[in-house]
Amino acid sequence: ANELIHSPPRSRPIARSPPHTRRAHVPPRVPSAARAVAMDTEPGARDDSDTARLIGMRASAPARARVSTVRLIGINAFMFGYGAWISSFAMVTLPSESTRFFPGAESVALGSFLFIAGASQLSGPWAGYASDRTRHSLGRRRPMIIKGAYVVTPALVMMFVARTYNEKAYAASAYYIGFTASMLALNVMYTAATGIVPDLIPESQTGEANGVLAAMSAAGACTGFVYTMVYPNLGSLYWFYIGLVFVTVPITCYAANEPSTLKGDVEDDVEGADGESSALDSKFSWRELASMYYISPTEETQKSFFWLFVCRTFYYTGISAQVFLQYLLRDTAVKSDGSKLVAHEPAQAVAFLSVIGQLGGMLCAYPAGILSDYVGRRTMITISCAGIISVYFLFIYVHNMSNITYVGVYYGAMNGMFLSVDYALAIDCLPSREQSARWLAIWGIASFIGTSIGPTMFALILHFAPESADGATAQSGYTQMLLIGAFWMVLCAAGLVLVRPKRLGANTE
């Protein structure tokens, strides 16, 4: 039953197995022993789990060819749009729209928007589950990206209309609905896009590919901030976001030329109920979907990925101190003439620091990704954590805005280094490359947990901190916040000891 069935010439009769042993036709290029090796089973053995039958039982793929840098940029074009959207939306659009819809209660409104944005990341594992099982002529990832674009675009139009007629009773509710839909769709698109690299890029090029990804995200963020400074009209931002969708999604889908996963293209060797050979269709399973939200700390294939998840949570808990940067500059920074920042100056200073920080991250991300292929991912992340700790100490002692500008560039470079290498290390630790979207979606939830714990903790510290004579939060409150943020960075770097990547290059110390 496991022997190869070769298709003879048309003039000769076709030999068929008896009905009770008949199997699906398999092209002769892959022997059954090779298929068994690809499944990590003995020849003739079968794995009846849904996941194995859907995507594990297939022929060994040929060695992946090296991908050009130009194509890597095209594959990550969506990450450019994602970076531009997320950065400007969080720093500019949402705070302003919160004031527009709820004057006097803008802080509560902004908190609710950020909660929705964070909670929407919980859709990631479901998106990964669906993406890994997608059967489409365009492959597994591109259909999810395209479907997400179909939702994001009308959601943005709904938000634009709601803000235009914000005096209407239904405007705020319509904006919330559009925002929720856009965040869910955007996270589905992001989850599918992150699965492209492990699907198409050879392991030897993982560091470079993820360096390009981080650089494109940073470049997009810079573009978003620059656009908000050049065109301060918030209404035009929504058309800017829609334009990003129409430009970046087609480029990514064109560059990520995935093979078809339709029946007959994927070799699912499964016997039908009637004894005839049939291709296996994707079936929804609540049990498997629930498992998408769980990482085992003890199972050998998942242990390293679990500890990487924990380390990433630590990092984002510590890095979330940046949310209060505007308050830090307002209360402690001074200009060259010795006066403090007033009125809109703190917000403008944050926007400027964000731009130069993103530039620093963009310039550092690509070389850091390549360097990590040689010195190891954990080494680079440890350097990044040490750099962020030093930035926090600089913010404690440096208050002149001219010097803070240099700190901003350094801060962006260290954060860009982490973003580049962190994703590469996640790919090195994947329990299964065939289910990459699933595992990367779980990995993405770590940032949601960290950015939920951190701001809550830091807000309480600043709320109960003593005040200075002019009513501003005293330096001691910010010092406590930054020291605790540095402590979380220490935990992140220390936890990397428990992360054991599979790839040899990633193990290099």
PDB file of N, CA and C in Angstrom, residues 298-387:
ATOM      1  N   THR A 298       6.908  22.338  28.924  1.00  0.00           N
ATOM      2  CA  THR A 298       7.648  21.096  29.177  1.00  0.00           C
ATOM      3  C   THR A 298       7.889  20.271  27.917  1.00  0.00           C
ATOM      4  N   GLU A 299       6.998  20.367  26.932  1.00  0.00           N
ATOM      5  CA  GLU A 299       7.183  19.585  25.712  1.00  0.00           C
ATOM      6  C   GLU A 299       8.446  20.037  24.988  1.00  0.00           C
ATOM      7  N   GLU A 300       9.263  19.102  24.581  1.00  0.00           N
ATOM      8  CA  GLU A 300      10.594  19.417  24.069  1.00  0.00           C
ATOM      9  C   GLU A 300      10.555  20.341  22.864  1.00  0.00           C
ATOM     10  N   THR A 301       9.603  20.123  21.954  1.00  0.00           N
ATOM     11  CA  THR A 301       9.551  20.937  20.735  1.00  0.00           C
ATOM     12  C   THR A 301       9.045  22.352  20.988  1.00  0.00           C
ATOM     13  N   GLN A 302       8.374  22.582  22.130  1.00  0.00           N
ATOM     14  CA  GLN A 302       7.769  23.885  22.413  1.00  0.00           C
ATOM     15  C   GLN A 302       8.454  24.640  23.547  1.00  0.00           C
ATOM     16  N   LYS A 303       9.364  23.992  24.261  1.00  0.00           N
ATOM     17  CA  LYS A 303       9.944  24.586  25.460  1.00  0.00           C
ATOM     18  C   LYS A 303      10.657  25.905  25.163  1.00  0.00           C
ATOM     19  N   SER A 304      11.524  25.913  24.156  1.00  0.00           N
ATOM     20  CA  SER A 304      12.260  27.130  23.835  1.00  0.00           C
ATOM     21  C   SER A 304      11.323  28.245  23.383  1.00  0.00           C
ATOM     22  N   PHE A 305      10.306  27.877  22.605  1.00  0.00           N
ATOM     23  CA  PHE A 305       9.359  28.879  22.133  1.00  0.00           C
ATOM     24  C   PHE A 305       8.582  29.465  23.303  1.00  0.00           C
ATOM     25  N   PHE A 306       8.281  28.659  24.312  1.00  0.00           N
ATOM     26  CA  PHE A 306       7.583  29.149  25.503  1.00  0.00           C
ATOM     27  C   PHE A 306       8.423  30.192  26.229  1.00  0.00           C
ATOM     28  N   TRP A 307       9.707  29.892  26.430  1.00  0.00           N
ATOM     29  CA  TRP A 307      10.555  30.842  27.159  1.00  0.00           C
ATOM     30  C   TRP A 307      10.838  32.089  26.332  1.00  0.00           C
ATOM     31  N   LEU A 308      10.859  31.958  25.027  1.00  0.00           N
ATOM     32  CA  LEU A 308      10.988  33.139  24.180  1.00  0.00           C
ATOM     33  C   LEU A 308       9.755  34.019  24.324  1.00  0.00           C
ATOM     34  N   PHE A 309       8.584  33.397  24.415  1.00  0.00           N
ATOM     35  CA  PHE A 309       7.333  34.131  24.646  1.00  0.00           C
ATOM     36  C   PHE A 309       7.412  34.906  25.957  1.00  0.00           C
ATOM     37  N   VAL A 310       7.927  34.266  26.993  1.00  0.00           N
ATOM     38  CA  VAL A 310       8.053  34.919  28.300  1.00  0.00           C
ATOM     39  C   VAL A 310       9.024  36.098  28.214  1.00  0.00           C
ATOM     40  N   CYS A 311      10.167  35.883  27.552  1.00  0.00           N
ATOM     41  CA  CYS A 311      11.155  36.959  27.409  1.00  0.00           C
ATOM     42  C   CYS A 311      10.578  38.143  26.645  1.00  0.00           C
ATOM     43  N   ARG A 312       9.811  37.844  25.611  1.00  0.00           N
ATOM     44  CA  ARG A 312       9.204  38.926  24.825  1.00  0.00           C
ATOM     45  C   ARG A 312       8.196  39.706  25.662  1.00  0.00           C
ATOM     46  N   THR A 313       7.459  39.019  26.511  1.00  0.00           N
ATOM     47  CA  THR A 313       6.529  39.693  27.420  1.00  0.00           C
ATOM     48  C   THR A 313       7.286  40.626  28.354  1.00  0.00           C
ATOM     49  N   PHE A 314       8.411  40.154  28.894  1.00  0.00           N
ATOM     50  CA  PHE A 314       9.234  40.992  29.759  1.00  0.00           C
ATOM     51  C   PHE A 314       9.706  42.252  29.021  1.00  0.00           C
ATOM     52  N   TYR A 315      10.149  42.064  27.772  1.00  0.00           N
ATOM     53  CA  TYR A 315      10.668  43.189  27.002  1.00  0.00           C
ATOM     54  C   TYR A 315       9.593  44.247  26.791  1.00  0.00           C
ATOM     55  N   TYR A 316       8.414  43.821  26.358  1.00  0.00           N
ATOM     56  CA  TYR A 316       7.373  44.799  26.058  1.00  0.00           C
ATOM     57  C   TYR A 316       6.785  45.421  27.321  1.00  0.00           C
ATOM     58  N   THR A 317       6.880  44.734  28.449  1.00  0.00           N
ATOM     59  CA  THR A 317       6.486  45.353  29.710  1.00  0.00           C
ATOM     60  C   THR A 317       7.434  46.498  30.042  1.00  0.00           C
ATOM     61  N   GLY A 318       8.736  46.255  29.863  1.00  0.00           N
ATOM     62  CA  GLY A 318       9.718  47.292  30.146  1.00  0.00           C
ATOM     63  C   GLY A 318       9.701  48.432  29.151  1.00  0.00           C
ATOM     64  N   ILE A 319       9.545  48.117  27.869  1.00  0.00           N
ATOM     65  CA  ILE A 319       9.616  49.149  26.830  1.00  0.00           C
ATOM     66  C   ILE A 319       8.384  50.042  26.834  1.00  0.00           C
ATOM     67  N   SER A 320       7.290  49.598  27.472  1.00  0.00           N
ATOM     68  CA  SER A 320       6.063  50.397  27.471  1.00  0.00           C
ATOM     69  C   SER A 320       6.192  51.670  28.297  1.00  0.00           C
ATOM     70  N   ALA A 321       7.317  51.854  28.978  1.00  0.00           N
ATOM     71  CA  ALA A 321       7.551  53.137  29.665  1.00  0.00           C
ATOM     72  C   ALA A 321       7.578  54.291  28.672  1.00  0.00           C
ATOM     73  N   GLN A 322       7.831  53.994  27.401  1.00  0.00           N
ATOM     74  CA  GLN A 322       7.882  55.043  26.384  1.00  0.00           C
ATOM     75  C   GLN A 322       6.526  55.724  26.189  1.00  0.00           C
ATOM     76  N   VAL A 323       5.447  55.068  26.605  1.00  0.00           N
ATOM     77  CA  VAL A 323       4.117  55.666  26.488  1.00  0.00           C
ATOM     78  C   VAL A 323       4.051  56.985  27.248  1.00  0.00           C
ATOM     79  N   PHE A 324       4.835  57.105  28.316  1.00  0.00           N
ATOM     80  CA  PHE A 324       4.784  58.288  29.173  1.00  0.00           C
ATOM     81  C   PHE A 324       5.909  59.262  28.855  1.00  0.00           C
ATOM     82  N   LEU A 325       6.523  59.111  27.671  1.00  0.00           N
ATOM     83  CA  LEU A 325       7.626  59.986  27.301  1.00  0.00           C
ATOM     84  C   LEU A 325       7.184  61.442  27.212  1.00  0.00           C
ATOM     85  N   GLN A 326       5.975  61.684  26.710  1.00  0.00           N
ATOM     86  CA  GLN A 326       5.502  63.057  26.583  1.00  0.00           C
ATOM     87  C   GLN A 326       5.405  63.725  27.956  1.00  0.00           C
ATOM     88  N   TYR A 327       4.937  62.989  28.956  1.00  0.00           N
ATOM     89  CA  TYR A 327       4.852  63.535  30.310  1.00  0.00           C
ATOM     90  C   TYR A 327       6.241  63.750  30.899  1.00  0.00           C
ATOM     91  N   LEU A 328       7.153  62.821  30.604  1.00  0.00           N
ATOM     92  CA  LEU A 328       8.526  62.947  31.095  1.00  0.00           C
ATOM     93  C   LEU A 328       9.174  64.221  30.566  1.00  0.00           C
ATOM     94  N   LEU A 329       9.020  64.488  29.278  1.00  0.00           N
ATOM     95  CA  LEU A 329       9.605  65.689  28.686  1.00  0.00           C
ATOM     96  C   LEU A 329       8.918  66.946  29.203  1.00  0.00           C
ATOM     97  N   ARG A 330       7.625  66.873  29.372  1.00  0.00           N
ATOM     98  CA  ARG A 330       6.871  68.040  29.866  1.00  0.00           C
ATOM     99  C   ARG A 330       7.343  68.459  31.255  1.00  0.00           C
ATOM    100  N   ASP A 331       7.622  67.466  32.113  1.00  0.00           N
ATOM    101  CA  ASP A 331       7.898  67.772  33.519  1.00  0.00           C
ATOM    102  C   ASP A 331       9.381  67.891  33.850  1.00  0.00           C
ATOM    103  N   THR A 332      10.268  67.320  33.017  1.00  0.00           N
ATOM    104  CA  THR A 332      11.690  67.302  33.395  1.00  0.00           C
ATOM    105  C   THR A 332      12.622  67.913  32.359  1.00  0.00           C
ATOM    106  N   ALA A 333      12.230  67.945  31.074  1.00  0.00           N
ATOM    107  CA  ALA A 333      13.143  68.436  30.043  1.00  0.00           C
ATOM    108  C   ALA A 333      13.189  69.959  30.022  1.00  0.00           C
ATOM    109  N   VAL A 334      14.330  70.491  29.597  1.00  0.00           N
ATOM    110  CA  VAL A 334      14.493  71.936  29.472  1.00  0.00           C
ATOM    111  C   VAL A 334      15.089  72.252  28.112  1.00  0.00           C
ATOM    112  N   LYS A 335      14.749  73.437  27.602  1.00  0.00           N
ATOM    113  CA  LYS A 335      15.297  73.890  26.329  1.00  0.00           C
ATOM    114  C   LYS A 335      16.671  74.523  26.550  1.00  0.00           C
ATOM    115  N   SER A 336      17.286  74.963  25.463  1.00  0.00           N
ATOM    116  CA  SER A 336      18.638  75.504  25.558  1.00  0.00           C
ATOM    117  C   SER A 336      18.700  76.761  26.421  1.00  0.00           C
ATOM    118  N   ASP A 337      17.568  77.500  26.522  1.00  0.00           N
ATOM    119  CA  ASP A 337      17.549  78.706  27.341  1.00  0.00           C
ATOM    120  C   ASP A 337      17.189  78.435  28.792  1.00  0.00           C
ATOM    121  N   GLY A 338      17.007  77.135  29.134  1.00  0.00           N
ATOM    122  CA  GLY A 338      16.713  76.772  30.510  1.00  0.00           C
ATOM    123  C   GLY A 338      15.244  76.707  30.845  1.00  0.00           C
ATOM    124  N   SER A 339      14.362  77.078  29.912  1.00  0.00           N
ATOM    125  CA  SER A 339      12.925  77.039  30.169  1.00  0.00           C
ATOM    126  C   SER A 339      12.359  75.655  29.860  1.00  0.00           C
ATOM    127  N   LYS A 340      11.194  75.357  30.460  1.00  0.00           N
ATOM    128  CA  LYS A 340      10.550  74.072  30.248  1.00  0.00           C
ATOM    129  C   LYS A 340       9.686  74.079  28.982  1.00  0.00           C
ATOM    130  N   LEU A 341       9.318  72.888  28.542  1.00  0.00           N
ATOM    131  CA  LEU A 341       8.438  72.764  27.383  1.00  0.00           C
ATOM    132  C   LEU A 341       7.016  73.100  27.807  1.00  0.00           C
ATOM    133  N   VAL A 342       6.302  73.861  26.986  1.00  0.00           N
ATOM    134  CA  VAL A 342       4.944  74.276  27.317  1.00  0.00           C
ATOM    135  C   VAL A 342       4.018  74.034  26.126  1.00  0.00           C
ATOM    136  N   ALA A 343       2.719  74.104  26.415  1.00  0.00           N
ATOM    137  CA  ALA A 343       1.670  73.990  25.386  1.00  0.00           C
ATOM    138  C   ALA A 343       1.864  72.732  24.548  1.00  0.00           C
ATOM    139  N   HIS A 344       2.015  72.914  23.220  1.00  0.00           N
ATOM    140  CA  HIS A 344       2.145  71.761  22.324  1.00  0.00           C
ATOM    141  C   HIS A 344       3.588  71.290  22.166  1.00  0.00           C
ATOM    142  N   GLU A 345       4.514  71.930  22.820  1.00  0.00           N
ATOM    143  CA  GLU A 345       5.928  71.571  22.638  1.00  0.00           C
ATOM    144  C   GLU A 345       6.248  70.140  23.068  1.00  0.00           C
ATOM    145  N   PRO A 346       5.708  69.610  24.179  1.00  0.00           N
ATOM    146  CA  PRO A 346       5.998  68.222  24.526  1.00  0.00           C
ATOM    147  C   PRO A 346       5.547  67.233  23.449  1.00  0.00           C
ATOM    148  N   ALA A 347       4.357  67.459  22.880  1.00  0.00           N
ATOM    149  CA  ALA A 347       3.858  66.565  21.828  1.00  0.00           C
ATOM    150  C   ALA A 347       4.724  66.664  20.576  1.00  0.00           C
ATOM    151  N   GLN A 348       5.119  67.893  20.223  1.00  0.00           N
ATOM    152  CA  GLN A 348       5.979  68.063  19.060  1.00  0.00           C
ATOM    153  C   GLN A 348       7.349  67.425  19.284  1.00  0.00           C
ATOM    154  N   ALA A 349       7.843  67.530  20.492  1.00  0.00           N
ATOM    155  CA  ALA A 349       9.131  66.905  20.810  1.00  0.00           C
ATOM    156  C   ALA A 349       9.051  65.389  20.701  1.00  0.00           C
ATOM    157  N   VAL A 350       7.937  64.809  21.165  1.00  0.00           N
ATOM    158  CA  VAL A 350       7.758  63.357  21.067  1.00  0.00           C
ATOM    159  C   VAL A 350       7.690  62.933  19.606  1.00  0.00           C
ATOM    160  N   ALA A 351       6.967  63.697  18.771  1.00  0.00           N
ATOM    161  CA  ALA A 351       6.884  63.361  17.351  1.00  0.00           C
ATOM    162  C   ALA A 351       8.259  63.408  16.702  1.00  0.00           C
ATOM    163  N   PHE A 352       9.043  64.426  17.033  1.00  0.00           N
ATOM    164  CA  PHE A 352      10.382  64.546  16.465  1.00  0.00           C
ATOM    165  C   PHE A 352      11.279  63.396  16.926  1.00  0.00           C
ATOM    166  N   LEU A 353      11.235  63.081  18.222  1.00  0.00           N
ATOM    167  CA  LEU A 353      12.032  61.966  18.735  1.00  0.00           C
ATOM    168  C   LEU A 353      11.595  60.637  18.114  1.00  0.00           C
ATOM    169  N   SER A 354      10.304  60.516  17.840  1.00  0.00           N
ATOM    170  CA  SER A 354       9.805  59.282  17.209  1.00  0.00           C
ATOM    171  C   SER A 354      10.375  59.124  15.804  1.00  0.00           C
ATOM    172  N   VAL A 355      10.437  60.225  15.059  1.00  0.00           N
ATOM    173  CA  VAL A 355      10.979  60.161  13.696  1.00  0.00           C
ATOM    174  C   VAL A 355      12.443  59.773  13.711  1.00  0.00           C
ATOM    175  N   ILE A 356      13.250  60.471  14.514  1.00  0.00           N
ATOM    176  CA  ILE A 356      14.680  60.166  14.519  1.00  0.00           C
ATOM    177  C   ILE A 356      14.950  58.805  15.145  1.00  0.00           C
ATOM    178  N   GLY A 357      14.079  58.413  16.099  1.00  0.00           N
ATOM    179  CA  GLY A 357      14.227  57.078  16.671  1.00  0.00           C
ATOM    180  C   GLY A 357      13.945  55.990  15.650  1.00  0.00           C
ATOM    181  N   GLN A 358      12.918  56.199  14.833  1.00  0.00           N
ATOM    182  CA  GLN A 358      12.601  55.232  13.783  1.00  0.00           C
ATOM    183  C   GLN A 358      13.704  55.187  12.734  1.00  0.00           C
ATOM    184  N   LEU A 359      14.290  56.342  12.428  1.00  0.00           N
ATOM    185  CA  LEU A 359      15.412  56.359  11.488  1.00  0.00           C
ATOM    186  C   LEU A 359      16.588  55.559  12.042  1.00  0.00           C
ATOM    187  N   GLY A 360      16.857  55.741  13.333  1.00  0.00           N
ATOM    188  CA  GLY A 360      17.917  54.959  13.960  1.00  0.00           C
ATOM    189  C   GLY A 360      17.620  53.475  13.920  1.00  0.00           C
ATOM    190  N   GLY A 361      16.364  53.117  14.185  1.00  0.00           N
ATOM    191  CA  GLY A 361      15.985  51.716  14.123  1.00  0.00           C
ATOM    192  C   GLY A 361      16.065  51.147  12.720  1.00  0.00           C
ATOM    193  N   MET A 362      15.668  51.949  11.734  1.00  0.00           N
ATOM    194  CA  MET A 362      15.709  51.498  10.345  1.00  0.00           C
ATOM    195  C   MET A 362      17.141  51.249   9.888  1.00  0.00           C
ATOM    196  N   LEU A 363      18.059  52.139  10.295  1.00  0.00           N
ATOM    197  CA  LEU A 363      19.453  51.980   9.899  1.00  0.00           C
ATOM    198  C   LEU A 363      20.126  50.814  10.611  1.00  0.00           C
ATOM    199  N   CYS A 364      19.651  50.492  11.803  1.00  0.00           N
ATOM    200  CA  CYS A 364      20.275  49.436  12.593  1.00  0.00           C
ATOM    201  C   CYS A 364      19.675  48.060  12.329  1.00  0.00           C
ATOM    202  N   ALA A 365      18.399  48.013  11.938  1.00  0.00           N
ATOM    203  CA  ALA A 365      17.690  46.736  11.858  1.00  0.00           C
ATOM    204  C   ALA A 365      18.317  45.780  10.843  1.00  0.00           C
ATOM    205  N   TYR A 366      18.594  46.271   9.640  1.00  0.00           N
ATOM    206  CA  TYR A 366      19.092  45.377   8.585  1.00  0.00           C
ATOM    207  C   TYR A 366      20.478  44.810   8.922  1.00  0.00           C
ATOM    208  N   PRO A 367      21.477  45.649   9.273  1.00  0.00           N
ATOM    209  CA  PRO A 367      22.778  45.068   9.634  1.00  0.00           C
ATOM    210  C   PRO A 367      22.710  44.188  10.881  1.00  0.00           C
ATOM    211  N   ALA A 368      21.821  44.524  11.823  1.00  0.00           N
ATOM    212  CA  ALA A 368      21.685  43.682  13.016  1.00  0.00           C
ATOM    213  C   ALA A 368      21.158  42.301  12.650  1.00  0.00           C
ATOM    214  N   GLY A 369      20.215  42.259  11.701  1.00  0.00           N
ATOM    215  CA  GLY A 369      19.687  40.965  11.270  1.00  0.00           C
ATOM    216  C   GLY A 369      20.756  40.112  10.615  1.00  0.00           C
ATOM    217  N   ILE A 370      21.580  40.722   9.761  1.00  0.00           N
ATOM    218  CA  ILE A 370      22.655  39.970   9.110  1.00  0.00           C
ATOM    219  C   ILE A 370      23.703  39.541  10.131  1.00  0.00           C
ATOM    220  N   LEU A 371      24.067  40.448  11.044  1.00  0.00           N
ATOM    221  CA  LEU A 371      25.078  40.126  12.054  1.00  0.00           C
ATOM    222  C   LEU A 371      24.623  38.986  12.956  1.00  0.00           C
ATOM    223  N   SER A 372      23.311  38.905  13.204  1.00  0.00           N
ATOM    224  CA  SER A 372      22.808  37.848  14.076  1.00  0.00           C
ATOM    225  C   SER A 372      23.005  36.464  13.476  1.00  0.00           C
ATOM    226  N   ASP A 373      23.155  36.388  12.143  1.00  0.00           N
ATOM    227  CA  ASP A 373      23.425  35.093  11.515  1.00  0.00           C
ATOM    228  C   ASP A 373      24.810  34.576  11.880  1.00  0.00           C
ATOM    229  N   TYR A 374      25.677  35.460  12.349  1.00  0.00           N
ATOM    230  CA  TYR A 374      27.063  35.083  12.636  1.00  0.00           C
ATOM    231  C   TYR A 374      27.365  35.034  14.140  1.00  0.00           C
ATOM    232  N   VAL A 375      26.844  35.998  14.896  1.00  0.00           N
ATOM    233  CA  VAL A 375      27.164  36.033  16.326  1.00  0.00           C
ATOM    234  C   VAL A 375      26.050  35.454  17.184  1.00  0.00           C
ATOM    235  N   GLY A 376      24.884  35.197  16.607  1.00  0.00           N
ATOM    236  CA  GLY A 376      23.787  34.597  17.360  1.00  0.00           C
ATOM    237  C   GLY A 376      22.700  35.600  17.692  1.00  0.00           C
ATOM    238  N   ARG A 377      21.462  35.118  17.708  1.00  0.00           N
ATOM    239  CA  ARG A 377      20.309  35.982  17.978  1.00  0.00           C
ATOM    240  C   ARG A 377      20.296  36.432  19.444  1.00  0.00           C
ATOM    241  N   ARG A 378      20.560  35.507  20.358  1.00  0.00           N
ATOM    242  CA  ARG A 378      20.472  35.847  21.777  1.00  0.00           C
ATOM    243  C   ARG A 378      21.503  36.898  22.167  1.00  0.00           C
ATOM    244  N   THR A 379      22.655  36.810  21.539  1.00  0.00           N
ATOM    245  CA  THR A 379      23.689  37.816  21.825  1.00  0.00           C
ATOM    246  C   THR A 379      23.211  39.200  21.433  1.00  0.00           C
ATOM    247  N   MET A 380      22.610  39.316  20.260  1.00  0.00           N
ATOM    248  CA  MET A 380      22.142  40.611  19.781  1.00  0.00           C
ATOM    249  C   MET A 380      20.999  41.152  20.647  1.00  0.00           C
ATOM    250  N   ILE A 381      20.093  40.262  21.084  1.00  0.00           N
ATOM    251  CA  ILE A 381      18.989  40.706  21.939  1.00  0.00           C
ATOM    252  C   ILE A 381      19.516  41.167  23.294  1.00  0.00           C
ATOM    253  N   THR A 382      20.515  40.467  23.814  1.00  0.00           N
ATOM    254  CA  THR A 382      21.119  40.888  25.078  1.00  0.00           C
ATOM    255  C   THR A 382      21.736  42.271  24.952  1.00  0.00           C
ATOM    256  N   ILE A 383      22.417  42.528  23.832  1.00  0.00           N
ATOM    257  CA  ILE A 383      22.985  43.858  23.591  1.00  0.00           C
ATOM    258  C   ILE A 383      21.871  44.901  23.523  1.00  0.00           C
ATOM    259  N   SER A 384      20.772  44.554  22.858  1.00  0.00           N
ATOM    260  CA  SER A 384      19.643  45.475  22.743  1.00  0.00           C
ATOM    261  C   SER A 384      19.060  45.809  24.112  1.00  0.00           C
ATOM    262  N   CYS A 385      18.859  44.800  24.954  1.00  0.00           N
ATOM    263  CA  CYS A 385      18.320  45.026  26.301  1.00  0.00           C
ATOM    264  C   CYS A 385      19.261  45.916  27.114  1.00  0.00           C
ATOM    265  N   ALA A 386      20.573  45.644  27.011  1.00  0.00           N
ATOM    266  CA  ALA A 386      21.550  46.478  27.719  1.00  0.00           C
ATOM    267  C   ALA A 386      21.484  47.920  27.213  1.00  0.00           C
ATOM    268  N   GLY A 387      21.269  48.095  25.915  1.00  0.00           N
ATOM    269  CA  GLY A 387      21.156  49.429  25.353  1.00  0.00           C
ATOM    270  C   GLY A 387      19.933  50.171  25.874  1.00  0.00           C
TER     271      GLY A 387
END
